[in-house]
XYZ file of C-alpha atoms in Angstrom:
560
model
C -14.136 -25.000 130.328
C -17.616 -25.516 131.526
C -18.797 -29.055 131.011
C -22.075 -29.532 129.161
C -22.285 -33.337 129.041
C -25.827 -33.418 130.328
C -27.246 -30.540 128.217
C -30.493 -31.502 126.532
C -29.902 -32.002 122.744
C -32.835 -29.672 121.793
C -31.318 -26.914 123.950
C -27.978 -27.447 122.321
C -29.556 -27.377 118.879
C -31.330 -24.080 119.649
C -28.104 -22.474 120.929
C -26.418 -23.394 117.628
C -29.335 -22.045 115.641
C -29.310 -18.741 117.521
C -25.588 -18.479 116.907
C -25.967 -19.082 113.181
C -28.611 -16.342 112.951
C -25.991 -13.806 114.064
C -23.464 -15.141 111.437
C -25.659 -15.307 108.335
C -27.719 -12.881 106.235
C -31.328 -12.626 107.258
C -32.612 -13.957 103.878
C -30.398 -17.053 103.922
C -31.148 -17.837 107.514
C -34.909 -17.548 106.962
C -34.832 -19.739 103.904
C -32.287 -22.339 104.802
C -31.816 -22.588 108.563
C -35.003 -21.430 110.296
C -37.181 -24.290 108.974
C -34.834 -26.926 110.202
C -36.207 -29.363 112.952
C -34.195 -31.586 115.173
C -36.159 -34.848 114.968
C -34.138 -37.434 116.921
C -30.611 -38.148 118.317
C -29.264 -41.692 118.143
C -25.696 -42.771 119.061
C -24.372 -39.194 118.977
C -25.892 -38.558 115.569
C -28.314 -35.614 115.252
C -31.031 -36.240 112.690
C -32.440 -33.027 111.281
C -35.439 -32.617 109.100
C -34.651 -30.121 106.241
C -37.893 -30.612 104.435
C -36.666 -31.008 100.772
C -33.885 -32.715 98.911
C -32.777 -29.380 97.411
C -32.275 -27.916 100.887
C -30.638 -31.184 101.952
C -27.970 -30.890 99.262
C -27.218 -27.276 100.096
C -26.942 -27.854 103.835
C -24.750 -30.979 103.421
C -22.322 -29.266 101.090
C -22.028 -25.992 102.918
C -23.257 -26.153 106.523
C -22.598 -29.675 107.795
C -18.982 -29.022 109.098
C -19.713 -25.499 110.568
C -22.819 -26.841 112.456
C -20.950 -29.872 113.746
C -18.186 -27.749 115.084
C -20.593 -25.543 116.888
C -22.490 -28.548 118.372
C -19.219 -30.058 119.542
C -18.313 -26.810 121.286
C -21.717 -26.519 123.021
C -21.825 -30.158 124.071
C -18.149 -30.538 124.721
C -18.065 -33.842 122.868
C -17.901 -35.118 119.352
C -21.282 -35.521 117.539
C -22.438 -35.885 113.925
C -25.277 -34.385 112.077
C -27.368 -35.834 109.240
C -29.624 -33.690 107.101
C -32.551 -35.677 105.825
C -35.524 -34.932 103.625
C -38.896 -36.436 104.640
C -38.459 -40.213 104.847
C -41.208 -42.208 106.666
C -38.832 -45.239 107.266
C -36.147 -43.184 109.176
C -38.762 -41.535 111.436
C -40.980 -44.596 112.001
C -42.482 -44.727 115.535
C -40.489 -41.618 116.460
C -42.309 -38.624 117.909
C -41.778 -35.679 115.547
C -41.401 -32.143 116.847
C -43.763 -29.547 115.311
C -42.337 -27.802 112.299
C -43.419 -25.358 109.607
C -45.161 -26.837 106.586
C -43.517 -24.434 104.276
C -39.627 -24.393 104.341
C -39.621 -21.218 102.175
C -42.001 -18.858 103.951
C -40.839 -15.774 102.026
C -41.349 -16.535 98.359
C -40.134 -13.040 97.452
C -36.613 -13.736 98.691
C -34.233 -15.309 96.201
C -30.885 -16.758 97.425
C -28.471 -16.415 94.505
C -24.806 -17.258 94.170
C -22.210 -17.434 91.302
C -20.679 -20.806 90.646
C -17.362 -20.026 88.958
C -15.897 -22.489 86.516
C -12.176 -21.714 86.813
C -9.635 -20.398 89.233
C -8.976 -17.696 86.581
C -12.580 -16.425 86.839
C -12.415 -16.458 90.628
C -9.643 -13.889 90.373
C -11.192 -11.784 87.617
C -14.874 -11.841 88.772
C -15.841 -11.112 85.160
C -19.401 -10.159 86.096
C -18.292 -7.179 88.162
C -17.922 -4.251 85.874
C -17.922 -0.423 85.991
C -19.473 1.710 83.194
C -17.056 4.245 81.824
C -18.874 6.940 79.759
C -17.184 7.312 76.424
C -17.570 11.143 76.537
C -15.035 11.244 79.359
C -12.269 10.400 76.817
C -12.832 13.857 75.382
C -11.869 15.375 78.736
C -8.439 13.713 78.773
C -6.445 16.522 76.974
C -7.926 18.996 79.516
C -7.682 17.206 82.914
C -5.290 14.191 82.445
C -6.142 10.442 83.165
C -5.729 10.557 87.027
C -8.661 13.056 87.316
C -10.922 10.958 85.204
C -10.202 7.803 87.239
C -11.046 9.713 90.447
C -14.323 10.799 88.830
C -15.203 7.224 87.940
C -14.234 6.128 91.486
C -16.611 8.700 92.967
C -19.478 7.594 90.815
C -18.825 3.939 91.505
C -18.865 4.541 95.260
C -21.975 6.533 94.929
C -23.871 3.834 93.120
C -22.742 1.187 95.603
C -23.649 3.273 98.577
C -27.085 4.362 97.263
C -28.138 0.869 96.164
C -30.425 0.324 99.097
C -31.715 3.872 99.537
C -35.087 4.311 97.837
C -36.344 7.506 99.625
C -35.378 9.719 96.541
C -34.191 9.279 93.063
C -30.802 10.890 93.954
C -30.188 10.198 97.597
C -27.431 11.769 99.565
C -24.830 9.049 100.680
C -21.790 8.853 102.754
C -18.651 7.234 101.417
C -15.166 6.808 102.670
C -12.165 8.400 100.989
C -10.215 5.094 101.350
C -12.626 3.265 99.109
C -12.486 6.050 96.479
C -8.685 5.720 96.576
C -8.875 2.013 96.060
C -10.997 2.442 92.911
C -8.780 5.260 91.569
C -5.437 3.577 92.355
C -4.117 6.590 94.324
C -3.054 7.350 97.932
C -4.981 9.357 100.508
C -2.499 12.239 100.038
C -3.001 12.322 96.318
C -6.865 12.160 96.818
C -7.015 15.186 99.056
C -4.453 17.018 96.971
C -6.754 16.673 94.039
C -9.595 18.303 95.964
C -7.666 21.435 96.589
C -9.454 24.656 95.374
C -8.938 25.316 91.738
C -7.948 21.721 90.934
C -8.963 20.047 87.657
C -11.432 17.891 89.691
C -13.698 20.891 90.157
C -14.905 20.528 86.543
C -16.784 17.398 87.824
C -17.131 17.766 91.604
C -17.990 20.768 93.726
C -17.411 21.136 97.485
C -20.188 22.555 99.572
C -19.413 24.798 102.472
C -19.001 22.635 105.516
C -21.346 23.359 108.457
C -20.812 22.612 112.168
C -22.676 20.297 114.339
C -22.899 19.194 118.042
C -20.583 16.393 119.041
C -22.727 14.078 121.238
C -19.566 12.688 122.903
C -18.401 15.877 124.525
C -21.149 18.432 123.867
C -18.789 20.632 121.786
C -19.362 21.898 118.249
C -17.427 20.021 115.554
C -16.953 20.401 111.856
C -19.322 18.276 109.754
C -18.115 15.738 107.211
C -16.920 17.223 103.880
C -19.778 17.505 101.488
C -19.500 17.363 97.663
C -21.827 17.492 94.669
C -21.197 15.273 91.644
C -21.792 17.013 88.287
C -22.893 15.102 85.274
C -23.066 15.738 81.498
C -20.529 18.508 81.623
C -19.275 19.709 78.249
C -15.552 20.276 77.649
C -14.692 23.941 76.985
C -13.843 23.120 73.359
C -17.101 21.314 72.765
C -19.059 24.263 74.204
C -17.465 26.551 71.574
C -18.134 23.950 68.806
C -21.814 23.641 69.845
C -22.282 27.437 69.902
C -20.704 27.854 66.518
C -22.942 25.157 65.036
C -26.131 26.601 66.523
C -25.253 30.096 65.342
C -24.541 28.793 61.827
C -27.993 27.218 61.770
C -29.683 30.447 62.998
C -30.851 29.316 66.383
C -31.921 32.869 67.224
C -34.416 32.912 64.302
C -35.770 29.305 64.585
C -34.698 27.339 67.717
C -36.759 24.323 66.817
C -35.262 23.976 63.347
C -31.678 24.490 64.594
C -32.189 21.824 67.276
C -33.892 19.349 64.928
C -30.959 19.816 62.490
C -28.491 19.164 65.220
C -30.292 15.958 66.237
C -29.841 14.691 62.686
C -26.072 15.211 62.749
C -23.490 12.877 64.093
C -21.559 14.359 67.081
C -18.521 14.258 64.643
C -20.290 16.857 62.520
C -20.630 19.191 65.512
C -17.502 18.572 67.677
C -13.927 18.209 66.517
C -12.818 14.612 66.498
C -11.047 12.477 67.587
C -10.263 15.098 70.265
C -9.674 18.745 70.643
C -6.624 20.307 72.305
C -7.331 22.776 75.143
C -6.646 26.477 74.438
C -3.450 28.139 75.523
C -3.359 29.051 79.236
C -6.168 26.647 79.875
C -4.931 25.656 83.298
C -5.349 29.219 84.431
C -9.059 29.122 83.578
C -11.354 28.584 86.649
C -13.488 25.414 86.204
C -17.131 26.193 85.247
C -19.874 23.696 84.864
C -21.960 23.945 81.676
C -24.190 21.318 80.143
C -25.626 21.263 76.500
C -28.890 22.547 77.997
C -27.064 25.539 79.476
C -25.454 26.424 76.180
C -28.754 26.274 74.358
C -30.593 28.250 76.962
C -28.125 31.069 76.467
C -29.648 31.392 72.945
C -33.309 30.614 73.620
C -33.750 32.166 77.086
C -34.151 30.689 80.480
C -37.820 29.752 79.991
C -38.176 28.011 76.548
C -41.294 26.340 75.322
C -42.152 22.703 76.115
C -41.173 21.787 72.620
C -37.797 23.390 72.812
C -37.192 21.797 76.218
C -37.905 18.295 74.744
C -35.501 18.965 71.798
C -32.688 20.332 73.950
C -32.882 17.362 76.358
C -32.744 14.939 73.382
C -29.753 16.846 71.884
C -27.877 16.691 75.259
C -28.416 12.916 75.381
C -27.338 12.613 71.689
C -24.040 14.568 72.327
C -22.969 13.672 75.832
C -24.992 10.897 77.499
C -26.167 8.801 74.585
C -25.629 5.548 76.441
C -22.103 4.875 74.974
C -19.932 3.198 77.683
C -16.759 1.277 77.857
C -17.136 -1.602 80.370
C -14.159 -1.682 82.798
C -13.833 -4.631 85.184
C -13.458 -4.202 88.838
C -10.306 -6.361 88.535
C -8.665 -3.795 86.103
C -9.350 -0.832 88.455
C -8.433 -2.524 91.645
C -5.376 -4.499 90.460
C -4.022 -3.247 87.184
C -4.559 0.483 87.640
C -2.118 0.764 90.557
C 0.507 -1.272 88.612
C 0.176 0.562 85.252
C -0.501 3.957 86.552
C -3.282 6.291 85.277
C -1.676 7.223 82.007
C -0.860 3.708 80.690
C -4.110 2.352 82.064
C -6.084 5.048 80.260
C -4.060 4.250 77.053
C -5.419 0.673 77.308
C -9.041 1.904 77.707
C -8.694 4.368 74.784
C -7.572 1.504 72.518
C -10.312 -0.864 73.817
C -12.874 1.803 73.044
C -11.979 1.361 69.348
C -12.448 -2.437 69.511
C -15.700 -4.242 68.927
C -17.401 -7.535 68.323
C -20.134 -7.754 65.675
C -22.624 -10.346 66.908
C -24.250 -10.660 63.455
C -21.192 -11.317 61.349
C -18.927 -12.704 64.092
C -16.259 -10.089 63.273
C -13.851 -9.088 65.885
C -11.881 -5.846 65.607
C -8.897 -5.937 67.888
C -6.440 -4.089 65.682
C -6.506 -0.317 65.987
C -4.744 2.571 64.231
C -3.828 5.777 66.206
C -2.535 8.744 64.223
C 0.151 11.226 65.210
C 2.824 8.869 66.600
C 3.987 9.396 70.226
C 2.981 13.078 70.220
C -0.568 12.340 69.004
C -1.063 9.663 71.694
C 0.336 12.061 74.339
C -2.091 14.849 73.236
C -5.010 12.490 73.288
C -4.190 11.383 76.904
C -3.316 14.918 78.137
C 0.345 14.001 78.628
C 2.864 16.826 78.217
C 5.921 14.638 77.534
C 5.561 12.169 74.557
C 8.722 10.280 75.680
C 6.587 8.839 78.480
C 4.486 7.089 75.801
C 7.642 5.907 74.032
C 8.813 4.242 77.289
C 5.663 2.018 77.270
C 6.390 0.327 73.985
C 9.388 -1.674 72.905
C 11.380 -0.054 70.013
C 10.917 -1.802 66.659
C 14.551 -0.997 65.781
C 17.202 -0.909 68.439
C 19.417 2.186 67.902
C 23.104 2.085 68.798
C 23.783 3.561 72.159
C 26.470 6.112 72.903
C 29.492 4.614 74.749
C 29.980 1.007 75.799
C 29.897 1.469 79.586
C 26.634 1.830 81.416
C 26.278 2.814 85.034
C 24.425 0.606 87.604
C 21.710 3.325 87.726
C 21.306 3.154 83.909
C 21.051 -0.677 83.961
C 18.415 -0.498 86.743
C 16.463 2.051 84.853
C 16.547 -0.001 81.618
C 15.530 -3.043 83.504
C 12.620 -1.307 85.157
C 11.526 0.127 81.756
C 11.674 -3.378 80.194
C 9.567 -4.877 82.931
C 6.988 -2.155 82.544
C 6.884 -2.651 78.799
C 6.304 -6.391 79.414
C 3.293 -5.504 81.576
C 1.865 -3.086 78.978
C 2.507 -5.737 76.391
C -0.045 -8.049 78.115
C -2.622 -5.552 76.892
C -1.358 -3.890 73.668
C 1.312 -4.712 71.058
C 2.484 -2.355 68.345
C 2.445 -4.408 65.133
C 2.729 -1.904 62.214
C 3.204 1.743 61.348
C 2.735 4.119 58.447
C 3.692 7.613 57.529
C 1.508 10.258 55.814
C 2.629 12.986 53.391
C 3.456 15.445 56.183
C 5.841 12.906 57.811
C 3.538 12.081 60.771
C 3.420 8.518 61.983
C 0.402 6.324 62.675
C 0.786 3.209 64.847
C -1.201 0.012 64.556
C -1.862 -1.824 67.819
C -3.105 -5.338 68.596
C -5.317 -5.041 71.566
C -6.191 -7.631 74.294
C -9.881 -7.076 74.871
C -10.013 -9.005 78.140
C -7.906 -8.570 81.313
C -4.967 -10.890 81.980
C -4.040 -11.835 85.546
C -1.407 -9.796 87.276
C 1.972 -11.517 87.583
C 1.351 -12.194 91.326
C -2.035 -13.639 90.634
C -0.724 -15.745 87.847
C 1.672 -17.362 90.376
C -1.107 -17.960 92.923
C -3.323 -19.515 90.224
C -0.500 -21.882 89.268
C -0.022 -22.860 92.920
C -3.728 -23.479 93.447
C -4.047 -25.610 90.329
C -0.934 -27.560 91.384
C -2.395 -28.193 94.797
C -5.756 -29.375 93.398
C -4.106 -31.656 90.866
C -1.651 -33.133 93.389
C -4.456 -33.837 95.917
C -6.284 -35.718 93.213
C -3.189 -37.826 92.383
C -2.566 -38.487 96.085
C -6.151 -39.343 96.786
C -6.595 -36.739 99.543
C -9.287 -34.565 98.005
C -11.597 -35.024 100.919
C -8.869 -34.089 103.435
C -7.993 -31.048 101.338
C -11.652 -30.041 101.357
C -11.795 -30.279 105.118
C -8.667 -28.308 105.522
C -10.132 -25.629 103.357
C -13.128 -25.436 105.612
C -10.902 -25.118 108.689
C -8.701 -22.491 107.014
C -11.742 -20.455 106.109
C -12.672 -20.225 109.779
C -9.198 -19.722 111.171
C -7.284 -17.488 108.810
C -8.922 -14.159 109.867
C -7.606 -14.296 113.436
C -4.393 -15.976 112.281
C -3.583 -13.272 109.794
C -4.592 -10.617 112.260
C -2.351 -11.759 115.057
C 0.597 -13.394 113.326
C 2.994 -11.298 111.288
C 5.415 -14.109 110.119
C 4.104 -15.894 106.983
C 5.919 -19.160 107.913
C 4.391 -19.116 111.342
C 0.904 -18.387 110.023
C 1.265 -21.168 107.529
C 2.372 -23.676 110.232
C -0.686 -22.752 112.336
C -3.033 -23.446 109.439
C -1.446 -26.792 108.635
C -1.785 -28.168 112.219
C -3.684 -31.426 112.213
C -3.035 -32.161 108.595
C -1.677 -35.562 107.442
C 2.022 -35.599 106.444
C 0.961 -36.025 102.761
C -1.203 -32.891 102.777
C 1.355 -30.861 104.775
C 4.023 -31.705 102.292
C 1.752 -30.822 99.349
C 0.791 -27.505 100.840
C 4.406 -26.554 101.519
C 5.674 -27.829 98.143
C 3.042 -26.095 96.108
C 3.479 -22.831 97.970
C 7.232 -22.832 98.031
C 7.479 -20.911 94.677
C 5.299 -18.006 95.916
C 6.670 -14.813 97.397
C 4.301 -14.999 100.334
C 5.815 -11.951 102.012
C 4.604 -9.788 99.155
C 1.638 -7.556 99.932
C -1.594 -9.492 100.346
C -0.185 -12.559 98.634
C -0.753 -14.977 101.609
C -4.309 -13.594 102.231
C -5.190 -13.726 98.522
C -3.954 -17.391 98.309
C -6.180 -18.503 101.191
C -9.231 -16.711 99.823
C -8.784 -18.258 96.368
C -8.395 -21.690 97.843
C -11.647 -21.158 99.746
C -13.433 -19.838 96.713
C -12.145 -22.743 94.499
C -13.865 -25.227 96.995
C -17.154 -23.587 96.154
C -16.494 -23.573 92.424
C -16.997 -26.142 89.706
C -13.196 -26.644 89.679
C -13.199 -28.456 92.985
C -16.436 -30.270 92.226
C -14.951 -31.515 88.956
C -11.912 -32.664 90.919
C -14.088 -34.642 93.244
C -15.915 -36.210 90.308
C -12.639 -37.183 88.764
C -11.624 -38.892 91.996
C -14.671 -41.061 91.900
């Protein structure tokens, strides 16, 4: 390795600054790093003027160790760094290097971060949510839950990809199928199968004929990327017929304005069949067609209505379809619970949550919900053809005697799998009561968990992290654990990339630790199934995030 013992400290400092600029966002670098000035070097200590006490605290807690490591690498020797706000006594009789008078030159840039208060919140990220339009629930009997989750995934990726594009109100963006699959909880094969011509997804998404373009690599023509159009505010076929019937009954041909004004005064329940409408026979043989409330009304009033009619039909469309009613679904639910529960059971949870509410005036919480129709009614609402699937989600209230006393291994395995799945669904909903009407139809009452629990794997990781933090406090090695987290944060990417064996990866990350810390790490992680998918990676990420949260800061306070 090239020796740099005689390198000028100012040159070494500038090399480190240039390196940081490549690693950090432009706004953070401009605000936090660019104003720093190396003022003096005494006994292998670099004194850096950081202008303000606020910037001093931020740099000391977040950047001290990374910058020291970079300086050590450039100089090939051990040095320390001290971030100091203006202090005349420290810099007395020392020549100061010129520096900017304003440490925050761009006042329009705000550097924000979220300080989580628990390991639980680090997992859940409760502020990251997706808006689920309530009207999409009315599509379930027609297209089934998986299609709806793909639609939500497409819209979510569209909003994320178009966030920085301001050249038009509805910009064209490029997204990757893998990201859509992640939101929808499906495989790539399922995703492209859903996009086959004539599929249920065509009620919401239309494919444009793909053009050809010149490949700059070889000069040949190649097929362009698949292009699709997302359709919004589409009425279900049944709601179209209900809206037409209502408008005809109110004589829209004679007085369009009166008919539209009357419709605006009605609740959607007075126009559409509620709580849902079953699709007509042979519906799956009907080709998907896109029609909004405006399209239905224009069939009666003509393609060029008056400005007053246009205003009313837009208001009615918002009133019936896009009135701002949403269910808030967390990123955590879509990314972690949807693949575990599957689209049908996950949608069942969302349907029940849609009936829950919190009244901020009275403090009333409604988390107990009645659904009519028994298993068949729930299956119809979700677009499921076999009601026994719904029955398999919920533990039976009364165990019925089983035929025969001998069960095969396969039967035992199936019963065990079903019980495990019921326990997972039970984290969200619990059937607590039932009633029967005069026609002999059941209604079930459910207790609904309004907030997401952690997945079983994440519960185990949370337990391990809390155990590690508590044990480090008891052993008095909080500072060493903090340093290990910083090293692991820098090292785990390459370690995870190049090493396939979990025990080997863990041994690499614990090199240089004291025996006490090594034992704690191994003891606290011994109960985890680290070979499970992403378990090891998730554990390290949560540990790093916990260092930047109030959990670790509170631990440090307790130590003092």
